[in-house]
mmCIF file of N, CA and C in Angstrom:
data_model
loop_
_atom_site.group_PDB
_atom_site.id
_atom_site.type_symbol
_atom_site.label_atom_id
_atom_site.label_comp_id
_atom_site.label_asym_id
_atom_site.label_seq_id
_atom_site.Cartn_x
_atom_site.Cartn_y
_atom_site.Cartn_z
ATOM 1 N N MET A 14 -19.056 7.074 7.562
ATOM 2 C CA MET A 14 -18.671 7.071 9.375
ATOM 3 C C MET A 14 -17.316 7.045 9.952
ATOM 4 N N THR A 15 -17.068 7.737 11.061
ATOM 5 C CA THR A 15 -15.738 8.012 10.808
ATOM 6 C C THR A 15 -15.245 7.839 12.559
ATOM 7 N N THR A 16 -13.868 7.126 12.611
ATOM 8 C CA THR A 16 -13.370 7.048 13.606
ATOM 9 C C THR A 16 -12.834 7.972 14.108
ATOM 10 N N SER A 17 -12.281 8.358 15.755
ATOM 11 C CA SER A 17 -10.893 8.974 16.653
ATOM 12 C C SER A 17 -10.517 8.289 17.006
ATOM 13 N N ASP A 18 -9.264 8.027 17.439
ATOM 14 C CA ASP A 18 -8.048 7.442 17.651
ATOM 15 C C ASP A 18 -8.358 6.462 18.555
ATOM 16 N N ASP A 19 -9.507 6.380 19.413
ATOM 17 C CA ASP A 19 -9.822 5.288 20.636
ATOM 18 C C ASP A 19 -10.322 4.783 20.359
ATOM 19 N N GLU A 20 -11.483 4.618 18.894
ATOM 20 C CA GLU A 20 -12.216 3.710 19.461
ATOM 21 C C GLU A 20 -12.221 2.824 17.399
ATOM 22 N N ALA A 21 -12.807 1.586 18.097
ATOM 23 C CA ALA A 21 -12.522 0.953 17.090
ATOM 24 C C ALA A 21 -13.045 0.750 16.109
ATOM 25 N N VAL A 22 -12.217 0.266 14.639
ATOM 26 C CA VAL A 22 -12.654 0.048 13.952
ATOM 27 C C VAL A 22 -13.412 -0.203 12.954
ATOM 28 N N PRO A 23 -14.768 -0.304 12.241
ATOM 29 C CA PRO A 23 -15.721 -1.087 12.180
ATOM 30 C C PRO A 23 -15.325 -1.701 11.070
ATOM 31 N N ALA A 24 -15.892 -3.191 10.710
ATOM 32 C CA ALA A 24 -14.767 -4.027 10.162
ATOM 33 C C ALA A 24 -15.197 -3.186 8.397
ATOM 34 N N GLU A 25 -16.408 -3.082 8.540
ATOM 35 C CA GLU A 25 -17.180 -2.779 6.763
ATOM 36 C C GLU A 25 -15.922 -1.249 6.400
ATOM 37 N N VAL A 26 -16.369 -0.327 7.608
ATOM 38 C CA VAL A 26 -15.067 0.630 7.412
ATOM 39 C C VAL A 26 -13.887 0.218 7.009
ATOM 40 N N ALA A 27 -12.941 -0.532 7.204
ATOM 41 C CA ALA A 27 -11.829 -0.921 7.398
ATOM 42 C C ALA A 27 -11.350 -1.896 5.890
ATOM 43 N N LEU A 28 -12.288 -2.826 5.540
ATOM 44 C CA LEU A 28 -12.302 -3.367 4.324
ATOM 45 C C LEU A 28 -12.545 -2.403 3.124
ATOM 46 N N ALA A 29 -14.051 -1.946 3.472
ATOM 47 C CA ALA A 29 -14.348 -1.072 2.440
ATOM 48 C C ALA A 29 -12.896 0.089 1.717
ATOM 49 N N LEU A 30 -12.466 0.628 2.601
ATOM 50 C CA LEU A 30 -10.759 1.667 2.360
ATOM 51 C C LEU A 30 -9.946 0.607 1.955
ATOM 52 N N ALA A 31 -9.559 -0.585 2.070
ATOM 53 C CA ALA A 31 -8.697 -1.777 1.866
ATOM 54 C C ALA A 31 -9.144 -1.334 -0.131
ATOM 55 N N ALA A 32 -10.513 -1.830 0.067
ATOM 56 C CA ALA A 32 -10.910 -1.945 -1.644
ATOM 57 C C ALA A 32 -10.288 -0.428 -2.256
ATOM 58 N N ARG A 33 -10.492 0.750 -1.804
ATOM 59 C CA ARG A 33 -10.596 1.983 -2.491
ATOM 60 C C ARG A 33 -9.615 1.971 -2.652
ATOM 61 N N LEU A 34 -8.604 1.953 -1.568
ATOM 62 C CA LEU A 34 -7.084 1.886 -1.535
ATOM 63 C C LEU A 34 -6.208 1.066 -3.216
ATOM 64 N N VAL A 35 -6.501 -0.028 -2.925
ATOM 65 C CA VAL A 35 -6.381 -0.741 -4.610
ATOM 66 C C VAL A 35 -7.104 -0.077 -5.925
ATOM 67 N N ALA A 36 -8.558 0.569 -5.405
ATOM 68 C CA ALA A 36 -8.666 0.895 -6.905
ATOM 69 C C ALA A 36 -8.102 2.281 -7.234
ATOM 70 N N ALA A 37 -8.139 2.778 -6.374
ATOM 71 C CA ALA A 37 -6.646 4.038 -6.434
ATOM 72 C C ALA A 37 -5.368 3.961 -6.928
ATOM 73 N N ILE A 38 -5.123 2.867 -6.661
ATOM 74 C CA ILE A 38 -3.902 2.480 -6.813
ATOM 75 C C ILE A 38 -3.764 2.037 -8.483
ATOM 76 N N ASP A 39 -4.616 1.083 -8.516
ATOM 77 C CA ASP A 39 -4.857 0.625 -9.932
ATOM 78 C C ASP A 39 -5.034 1.876 -10.605
ATOM 79 N N ALA A 40 -6.063 2.638 -10.466
ATOM 80 C CA ALA A 40 -6.244 3.799 -11.455
ATOM 81 C C ALA A 40 -5.423 4.800 -11.630
ATOM 82 N N ASN A 41 -4.478 4.618 -10.616
ATOM 83 C CA ASN A 41 -2.959 5.903 -10.714
ATOM 84 C C ASN A 41 -3.493 7.188 -10.085
ATOM 85 N N ASP A 42 -4.553 7.259 -9.445
ATOM 86 C CA ASP A 42 -5.118 8.212 -8.953
ATOM 87 C C ASP A 42 -4.781 8.141 -7.076
ATOM 88 N N LEU A 43 -3.595 9.567 -7.968
ATOM 89 C CA LEU A 43 -2.896 9.929 -6.697
ATOM 90 C C LEU A 43 -3.875 10.664 -5.773
ATOM 91 N N ASP A 44 -5.042 11.527 -6.343
ATOM 92 C CA ASP A 44 -5.590 12.434 -5.771
ATOM 93 C C ASP A 44 -6.480 12.081 -4.766
ATOM 94 N N ALA A 45 -7.008 11.172 -5.284
ATOM 95 C CA ALA A 45 -7.596 10.315 -3.995
ATOM 96 C C ALA A 45 -7.115 9.322 -3.627
ATOM 97 N N LEU A 46 -6.222 9.276 -3.462
ATOM 98 C CA LEU A 46 -4.997 8.474 -2.766
ATOM 99 C C LEU A 46 -4.613 9.693 -1.563
ATOM 100 N N ARG A 47 -4.611 10.877 -1.996
ATOM 101 C CA ARG A 47 -4.121 11.841 -0.653
ATOM 102 C C ARG A 47 -5.362 12.754 -0.391
ATOM 103 N N ASP A 48 -6.257 12.786 -1.057
ATOM 104 C CA ASP A 48 -7.907 13.632 -0.281
ATOM 105 C C ASP A 48 -8.576 12.645 0.230
ATOM 106 N N GLU A 49 -8.486 11.113 -0.065
ATOM 107 C CA GLU A 49 -9.647 10.461 0.448
ATOM 108 C C GLU A 49 -9.252 9.209 1.168
ATOM 109 N N VAL A 50 -8.006 8.779 0.288
ATOM 110 C CA VAL A 50 -7.997 7.355 1.350
ATOM 111 C C VAL A 50 -6.563 7.481 2.205
ATOM 112 N N TYR A 51 -5.921 8.426 2.613
ATOM 113 C CA TYR A 51 -4.737 8.474 3.148
ATOM 114 C C TYR A 51 -4.975 9.451 4.311
ATOM 115 N N THR A 52 -4.613 9.664 5.358
ATOM 116 C CA THR A 52 -4.431 10.884 6.482
ATOM 117 C C THR A 52 -3.564 12.002 6.111
ATOM 118 N N PRO A 53 -3.419 13.036 6.084
ATOM 119 C CA PRO A 53 -2.322 13.721 5.704
ATOM 120 C C PRO A 53 -1.155 13.672 6.272
ATOM 121 N N ASP A 54 -0.934 12.996 7.672
ATOM 122 C CA ASP A 54 0.062 12.795 7.868
ATOM 123 C C ASP A 54 0.558 11.157 7.877
ATOM 124 N N ILE A 55 0.527 10.638 6.967
ATOM 125 C CA ILE A 55 0.529 9.266 6.887
ATOM 126 C C ILE A 55 1.683 8.655 6.657
ATOM 127 N N VAL A 56 2.412 7.402 7.458
ATOM 128 C CA VAL A 56 3.285 7.248 7.529
ATOM 129 C C VAL A 56 3.351 5.776 6.603
ATOM 130 N N VAL A 57 4.418 5.254 5.661
ATOM 131 C CA VAL A 57 4.405 4.090 4.980
ATOM 132 C C VAL A 57 5.402 3.478 5.521
ATOM 133 N N TRP A 58 5.925 2.555 6.068
ATOM 134 C CA TRP A 58 7.045 1.819 6.422
ATOM 135 C C TRP A 58 6.965 0.692 5.588
ATOM 136 N N HIS A 59 8.592 0.117 5.490
ATOM 137 C CA HIS A 59 8.993 -0.699 4.559
ATOM 138 C C HIS A 59 9.910 -1.722 5.453
ATOM 139 N N ASN A 60 9.732 -3.197 5.486
ATOM 140 C CA ASN A 60 10.546 -3.932 6.064
ATOM 141 C C ASN A 60 11.864 -4.195 5.518
ATOM 142 N N ASP A 61 12.159 -3.686 4.443
ATOM 143 C CA ASP A 61 13.298 -3.886 3.443
ATOM 144 C C ASP A 61 14.124 -2.979 3.484
ATOM 145 N N ASP A 62 13.847 -1.198 3.758
ATOM 146 C CA ASP A 62 14.779 -0.398 4.246
ATOM 147 C C ASP A 62 14.451 0.447 5.429
ATOM 148 N N GLN A 63 13.512 -0.186 6.537
ATOM 149 C CA GLN A 63 13.103 0.318 7.700
ATOM 150 C C GLN A 63 13.048 1.540 7.824
ATOM 151 N N HIS A 64 12.622 2.389 5.925
ATOM 152 C CA HIS A 64 12.365 3.299 5.535
ATOM 153 C C HIS A 64 10.767 3.829 6.304
ATOM 154 N N GLU A 65 10.218 5.154 6.375
ATOM 155 C CA GLU A 65 9.072 5.576 6.782
ATOM 156 C C GLU A 65 8.737 6.774 5.522
ATOM 157 N N GLN A 66 7.840 6.489 4.962
ATOM 158 C CA GLN A 66 7.560 7.171 3.578
ATOM 159 C C GLN A 66 6.375 7.822 3.608
ATOM 160 N N ARG A 67 6.722 9.643 3.354
ATOM 161 C CA ARG A 67 5.424 10.334 4.111
ATOM 162 C C ARG A 67 4.887 10.679 2.977
ATOM 163 N N VAL A 68 3.613 10.796 2.429
ATOM 164 C CA VAL A 68 2.428 11.218 1.895
ATOM 165 C C VAL A 68 3.229 11.067 -0.044
ATOM 166 N N ASP A 69 3.741 12.396 -0.189
ATOM 167 C CA ASP A 69 4.437 12.821 -1.086
ATOM 168 C C ASP A 69 5.692 11.546 -1.987
ATOM 169 N N GLU A 70 5.902 11.042 -0.798
ATOM 170 C CA GLU A 70 7.428 10.289 -1.228
ATOM 171 C C GLU A 70 6.768 8.942 -1.381
ATOM 172 N N ASN A 71 5.402 8.365 -1.266
ATOM 173 C CA ASN A 71 4.599 6.876 -0.935
ATOM 174 C C ASN A 71 4.130 7.662 -2.427
ATOM 175 N N LEU A 72 3.354 8.301 -2.595
ATOM 176 C CA LEU A 72 2.724 8.975 -4.298
ATOM 177 C C LEU A 72 3.722 8.448 -5.599
ATOM 178 N N LYS A 73 4.751 9.788 -5.324
ATOM 179 C CA LYS A 73 6.157 9.187 -5.786
ATOM 180 C C LYS A 73 6.156 7.697 -6.511
ATOM 181 N N VAL A 74 6.407 6.647 -5.445
ATOM 182 C CA VAL A 74 6.876 5.892 -5.825
ATOM 183 C C VAL A 74 5.744 4.787 -6.394
ATOM 184 N N LEU A 75 4.460 5.013 -5.382
ATOM 185 C CA LEU A 75 3.409 3.864 -6.822
ATOM 186 C C LEU A 75 3.376 5.000 -8.050
ATOM 187 N N ASN A 76 2.995 6.264 -8.256
ATOM 188 C CA ASN A 76 3.126 6.989 -9.651
ATOM 189 C C ASN A 76 3.933 6.194 -10.682
ATOM 190 N N TRP A 77 5.616 5.944 -10.263
ATOM 191 C CA TRP A 77 6.404 5.155 -10.754
ATOM 192 C C TRP A 77 6.182 3.967 -11.420
ATOM 193 N N LEU A 78 5.663 2.913 -10.324
ATOM 194 C CA LEU A 78 5.386 1.612 -10.373
ATOM 195 C C LEU A 78 4.219 1.904 -11.564
ATOM 196 N N HIS A 79 3.168 2.647 -11.625
ATOM 197 C CA HIS A 79 2.039 2.506 -12.287
ATOM 198 C C HIS A 79 2.880 2.787 -13.925
ATOM 199 N N ARG A 80 3.909 3.809 -14.144
ATOM 200 C CA ARG A 80 4.263 3.795 -15.054
ATOM 201 C C ARG A 80 5.420 3.157 -15.563
ATOM 202 N N LYS A 81 5.780 2.263 -14.795
ATOM 203 C CA LYS A 81 6.746 0.821 -15.138
ATOM 204 C C LYS A 81 7.103 -0.061 -14.910
ATOM 205 N N VAL A 82 5.920 -0.835 -14.568
ATOM 206 C CA VAL A 82 5.747 -2.295 -14.216
ATOM 207 C C VAL A 82 4.057 -2.694 -14.956
ATOM 208 N N ALA A 83 4.649 -3.288 -15.867
ATOM 209 C CA ALA A 83 3.666 -3.747 -16.788
ATOM 210 C C ALA A 83 3.074 -4.657 -16.396
ATOM 211 N N ASP A 84 1.519 -4.332 -16.567
ATOM 212 C CA ASP A 84 0.671 -5.939 -16.129
ATOM 213 C C ASP A 84 0.641 -6.036 -14.817
ATOM 214 N N LYS A 85 0.747 -4.863 -14.038
ATOM 215 C CA LYS A 85 0.635 -4.777 -12.986
ATOM 216 C C LYS A 85 -0.295 -4.936 -12.380
ATOM 217 N N ARG A 86 -0.540 -5.910 -11.354
ATOM 218 C CA ARG A 86 -1.691 -6.512 -10.857
ATOM 219 C C ARG A 86 -1.222 -7.291 -9.578
ATOM 220 N N TYR A 87 -2.412 -6.781 -8.693
ATOM 221 C CA TYR A 87 -2.435 -7.777 -7.076
ATOM 222 C C TYR A 87 -3.063 -8.926 -7.362
ATOM 223 N N GLU A 88 -2.825 -9.898 -6.795
ATOM 224 C CA GLU A 88 -3.361 -11.258 -7.023
ATOM 225 C C GLU A 88 -3.451 -11.776 -5.388
ATOM 226 N N GLU A 89 -4.060 -12.733 -5.562
ATOM 227 C CA GLU A 89 -4.409 -13.481 -3.643
ATOM 228 C C GLU A 89 -4.402 -12.964 -3.011
ATOM 229 N N VAL A 90 -5.388 -12.321 -2.961
ATOM 230 C CA VAL A 90 -5.649 -11.334 -2.299
ATOM 231 C C VAL A 90 -6.710 -11.198 -0.919
ATOM 232 N N VAL A 91 -5.752 -11.415 0.388
ATOM 233 C CA VAL A 91 -6.380 -12.007 1.749
ATOM 234 C C VAL A 91 -6.770 -11.023 2.362
ATOM 235 N N ARG A 92 -7.841 -10.223 3.180
ATOM 236 C CA ARG A 92 -7.997 -9.285 3.443
ATOM 237 C C ARG A 92 -8.856 -10.009 5.650
ATOM 238 N N HIS A 93 -8.479 -8.885 6.043
ATOM 239 C CA HIS A 93 -8.459 -9.666 7.926
ATOM 240 C C HIS A 93 -9.006 -8.380 8.069
ATOM 241 N N ALA A 94 -10.159 -7.699 8.943
ATOM 242 C CA ALA A 94 -10.386 -6.009 9.846
ATOM 243 C C ALA A 94 -9.608 -6.723 10.982
ATOM 244 N N THR A 95 -9.213 -5.845 11.527
ATOM 245 C CA THR A 95 -8.802 -5.833 12.793
ATOM 246 C C THR A 95 -9.640 -4.894 13.449
ATOM 247 N N PRO A 96 -8.627 -4.839 14.776
ATOM 248 C CA PRO A 96 -9.881 -3.368 15.817
ATOM 249 C C PRO A 96 -9.332 -2.247 15.374
ATOM 250 N N THR A 97 -7.934 -2.011 14.707
ATOM 251 C CA THR A 97 -7.383 -0.603 14.409
ATOM 252 C C THR A 97 -7.241 -0.687 12.950
ATOM 253 N N GLY A 98 -8.369 -1.473 12.013
ATOM 254 C CA GLY A 98 -7.882 -0.996 10.370
ATOM 255 C C GLY A 98 -7.915 -2.521 9.724
ATOM 256 N N TYR A 99 -6.687 -2.737 9.898
ATOM 257 C CA TYR A 99 -6.838 -4.552 8.349
ATOM 258 C C TYR A 99 -5.643 -5.093 8.352
ATOM 259 N N VAL A 100 -5.348 -6.451 7.942
ATOM 260 C CA VAL A 100 -4.371 -6.983 7.527
ATOM 261 C C VAL A 100 -4.479 -7.498 6.237
ATOM 262 N N GLU A 101 -3.420 -7.435 5.102
ATOM 263 C CA GLU A 101 -3.674 -7.641 3.839
ATOM 264 C C GLU A 101 -2.145 -8.638 3.811
ATOM 265 N N GLN A 102 -2.375 -9.755 3.075
ATOM 266 C CA GLN A 102 -1.298 -10.479 2.050
ATOM 267 C C GLN A 102 -2.279 -10.021 0.876
ATOM 268 N N HIS A 103 -0.828 -10.213 -0.206
ATOM 269 C CA HIS A 103 -1.485 -10.402 -0.965
ATOM 270 C C HIS A 103 -0.163 -10.766 -2.178
ATOM 271 N N VAL A 104 -0.240 -10.996 -3.506
ATOM 272 C CA VAL A 104 1.653 -10.960 -4.361
ATOM 273 C C VAL A 104 1.133 -10.209 -5.620
ATOM 274 N N LEU A 105 1.786 -9.025 -5.656
ATOM 275 C CA LEU A 105 2.546 -8.263 -6.260
ATOM 276 C C LEU A 105 2.747 -8.731 -8.127
ATOM 277 N N ARG A 106 2.329 -8.627 -9.203
ATOM 278 C CA ARG A 106 2.744 -9.388 -10.265
ATOM 279 C C ARG A 106 2.910 -8.452 -11.167
ATOM 280 N N GLY A 107 3.430 -8.688 -12.036
ATOM 281 C CA GLY A 107 3.948 -8.169 -13.812
ATOM 282 C C GLY A 107 5.226 -7.765 -14.205
ATOM 283 N N THR A 108 5.514 -7.011 -14.831
ATOM 284 C CA THR A 108 6.674 -6.999 -15.147
ATOM 285 C C THR A 108 7.820 -5.980 -15.157
ATOM 286 N N ALA A 109 9.065 -6.104 -14.455
ATOM 287 C CA ALA A 109 9.686 -5.215 -14.123
ATOM 288 C C ALA A 109 10.104 -4.061 -15.075
ATOM 289 N N PRO A 110 10.684 -3.163 -14.714
ATOM 290 C CA PRO A 110 11.198 -2.185 -16.389
ATOM 291 C C PRO A 110 12.897 -3.069 -16.725
ATOM 292 N N ASN A 111 13.241 -3.838 -16.030
ATOM 293 C CA ASN A 111 14.522 -4.542 -16.613
ATOM 294 C C ASN A 111 14.034 -6.414 -17.296
ATOM 295 N N GLY A 112 12.513 -6.241 -17.951
ATOM 296 C CA GLY A 112 11.903 -7.493 -18.303
ATOM 297 C C GLY A 112 12.033 -8.698 -16.780
ATOM 298 N N THR A 113 12.355 -8.564 -15.891
ATOM 299 C CA THR A 113 11.874 -9.577 -15.113
ATOM 300 C C THR A 113 10.838 -9.990 -14.577
ATOM 301 N N GLU A 114 9.963 -10.910 -14.485
ATOM 302 C CA GLU A 114 9.104 -10.958 -13.846
ATOM 303 C C GLU A 114 8.761 -10.950 -12.675
ATOM 304 N N LEU A 115 7.512 -10.768 -11.885
ATOM 305 C CA LEU A 115 7.932 -10.295 -10.487
ATOM 306 C C LEU A 115 6.635 -10.495 -10.002
ATOM 307 N N ASP A 116 6.983 -11.523 -8.667
ATOM 308 C CA ASP A 116 6.419 -12.781 -8.131
ATOM 309 C C ASP A 116 6.782 -11.928 -6.517
ATOM 310 N N ILE A 117 5.662 -11.050 -6.058
ATOM 311 C CA ILE A 117 6.323 -10.476 -4.427
ATOM 312 C C ILE A 117 5.077 -10.780 -3.773
ATOM 313 N N HIS A 118 5.720 -10.861 -3.127
ATOM 314 C CA HIS A 118 4.412 -11.687 -1.517
ATOM 315 C C HIS A 118 4.879 -10.668 -0.479
ATOM 316 N N ALA A 119 3.796 -10.019 -0.219
ATOM 317 C CA ALA A 119 3.750 -9.027 0.676
ATOM 318 C C ALA A 119 2.561 -8.752 1.716
ATOM 319 N N CYS A 120 3.221 -8.786 2.699
ATOM 320 C CA CYS A 120 1.370 -8.162 3.731
ATOM 321 C C CYS A 120 1.919 -7.016 4.486
ATOM 322 N N LEU A 121 0.464 -6.327 4.608
ATOM 323 C CA LEU A 121 0.088 -5.004 4.948
ATOM 324 C C LEU A 121 -0.388 -5.522 6.028
ATOM 325 N N VAL A 122 0.071 -4.705 7.038
ATOM 326 C CA VAL A 122 -0.901 -4.096 8.529
ATOM 327 C C VAL A 122 -0.775 -2.743 8.405
ATOM 328 N N VAL A 123 -2.822 -2.374 8.389
ATOM 329 C CA VAL A 123 -3.090 -0.672 8.540
ATOM 330 C C VAL A 123 -3.633 -0.272 9.157
ATOM 331 N N THR A 124 -3.282 0.325 9.273
ATOM 332 C CA THR A 124 -4.103 1.298 10.963
ATOM 333 C C THR A 124 -4.729 2.553 10.059
ATOM 334 N N VAL A 125 -6.134 2.328 10.684
ATOM 335 C CA VAL A 125 -7.265 3.469 10.070
ATOM 336 C C VAL A 125 -7.335 4.018 11.349
ATOM 337 N N ARG A 126 -7.450 5.735 10.771
ATOM 338 C CA ARG A 126 -8.131 6.831 12.050
ATOM 339 C C ARG A 126 -9.063 7.960 11.337
ATOM 340 N N GLY A 127 -10.100 7.997 11.681
ATOM 341 C CA GLY A 127 -10.521 8.685 11.555
ATOM 342 C C GLY A 127 -11.584 8.484 9.563
ATOM 343 N N GLY A 128 -11.823 7.011 9.658
ATOM 344 C CA GLY A 128 -11.913 6.602 8.413
ATOM 345 C C GLY A 128 -10.835 6.484 7.102
ATOM 346 N N ARG A 129 -9.332 6.779 7.321
ATOM 347 C CA ARG A 129 -8.944 6.865 6.539
ATOM 348 C C ARG A 129 -7.363 6.098 7.118
ATOM 349 N N ILE A 130 -6.745 5.889 5.925
ATOM 350 C CA ILE A 130 -5.168 5.218 6.432
ATOM 351 C C ILE A 130 -4.278 5.950 6.663
ATOM 352 N N ALA A 131 -4.036 5.669 8.058
ATOM 353 C CA ALA A 131 -2.896 6.381 8.981
ATOM 354 C C ALA A 131 -1.464 5.785 9.012
ATOM 355 N N ARG A 132 -1.222 4.595 8.666
ATOM 356 C CA ARG A 132 -0.390 4.047 8.505
ATOM 357 C C ARG A 132 -0.280 2.751 7.917
ATOM 358 N N ILE A 133 0.370 2.765 6.921
ATOM 359 C CA ILE A 133 1.100 0.998 6.404
ATOM 360 C C ILE A 133 2.582 0.186 6.992
ATOM 361 N N ASP A 134 2.031 -0.750 7.496
ATOM 362 C CA ASP A 134 3.471 -1.268 7.323
ATOM 363 C C ASP A 134 3.335 -2.774 6.622
ATOM 364 N N GLU A 135 4.749 -2.400 5.798
ATOM 365 C CA GLU A 135 4.398 -3.502 4.767
ATOM 366 C C GLU A 135 5.637 -4.494 4.828
ATOM 367 N N TYR A 136 4.898 -5.310 4.873
ATOM 368 C CA TYR A 136 6.192 -6.808 4.796
ATOM 369 C C TYR A 136 6.690 -7.113 3.247
ATOM 370 N N LEU A 137 7.659 -6.929 2.873
ATOM 371 C CA LEU A 137 7.939 -7.767 1.752
ATOM 372 C C LEU A 137 8.633 -8.376 1.002
ATOM 373 N N ASP A 138 8.545 -9.844 0.564
ATOM 374 C CA ASP A 138 9.915 -10.649 -0.098
ATOM 375 C C ASP A 138 11.119 -9.761 -0.421
ATOM 376 N N SER A 139 12.218 -9.080 0.388
ATOM 377 C CA SER A 139 13.079 -8.190 0.007
ATOM 378 C C SER A 139 13.573 -9.183 -1.527
ATOM 379 N N ARG A 140 14.031 -10.284 -1.688
ATOM 380 C CA ARG A 140 15.102 -10.136 -2.747
ATOM 381 C C ARG A 140 13.962 -10.805 -4.115
ATOM 382 N N ALA A 141 12.487 -10.731 -3.746
ATOM 383 C CA ALA A 141 12.021 -10.675 -5.191
ATOM 384 C C ALA A 141 11.464 -9.140 -5.701
ATOM 385 N N ALA A 142 11.356 -8.113 -4.797
ATOM 386 C CA ALA A 142 11.203 -6.644 -5.023
ATOM 387 C C ALA A 142 12.812 -6.358 -5.482
ATOM 388 N N ALA A 143 13.842 -7.156 -5.209
ATOM 389 C CA ALA A 143 15.100 -6.617 -6.112
ATOM 390 C C ALA A 143 14.989 -6.283 -7.059
ATOM 391 N N ALA A 144 14.073 -6.591 -8.342
ATOM 392 C CA ALA A 144 13.946 -6.683 -9.557
ATOM 393 C C ALA A 144 13.552 -5.390 -9.995
ATOM 394 N N LEU A 145 13.121 -4.670 -8.534
ATOM 395 C CA LEU A 145 12.444 -3.304 -8.774
ATOM 396 C C LEU A 145 13.421 -2.130 -9.020
ATOM 397 N N ARG A 146 14.644 -3.025 -8.118
ATOM 398 C CA ARG A 146 15.505 -1.566 -7.790
ATOM 399 C C ARG A 146 16.677 -1.437 -9.237
ATOM 400 N N PRO A 147 17.404 -0.016 -9.173
ATOM 401 C CA PRO A 147 18.243 -0.190 -10.353
ATOM 402 C C PRO A 147 19.965 -0.615 -9.930
#
């Protein structure tokens, strides 16, 4: 099922897409993210730097995380469907490249369009995420 810009997103569509996003990130399946999960014009915004990433930049960051963060996992995941997509809270855990144990609390506000993710607004604990920066 797909939705147009002015249609409400069915909860089952939004939550299935949320699961697909995490599965593709865990598998580092960048092609699935690009071709099945994200819209071509996706915007991924982060509160800590106020920067809007487009698809290529976001995939580059996710690939780096997959390669550099040991034992990366999303825990304490809570999701709620919204009329336009879903909201997710989670804790990213693993070991940063410098050996620091990660415990990054995050909240995603996700907008779905046409059965794919069109926008992610990611709010994260910037102090905890500092271990990922050089």
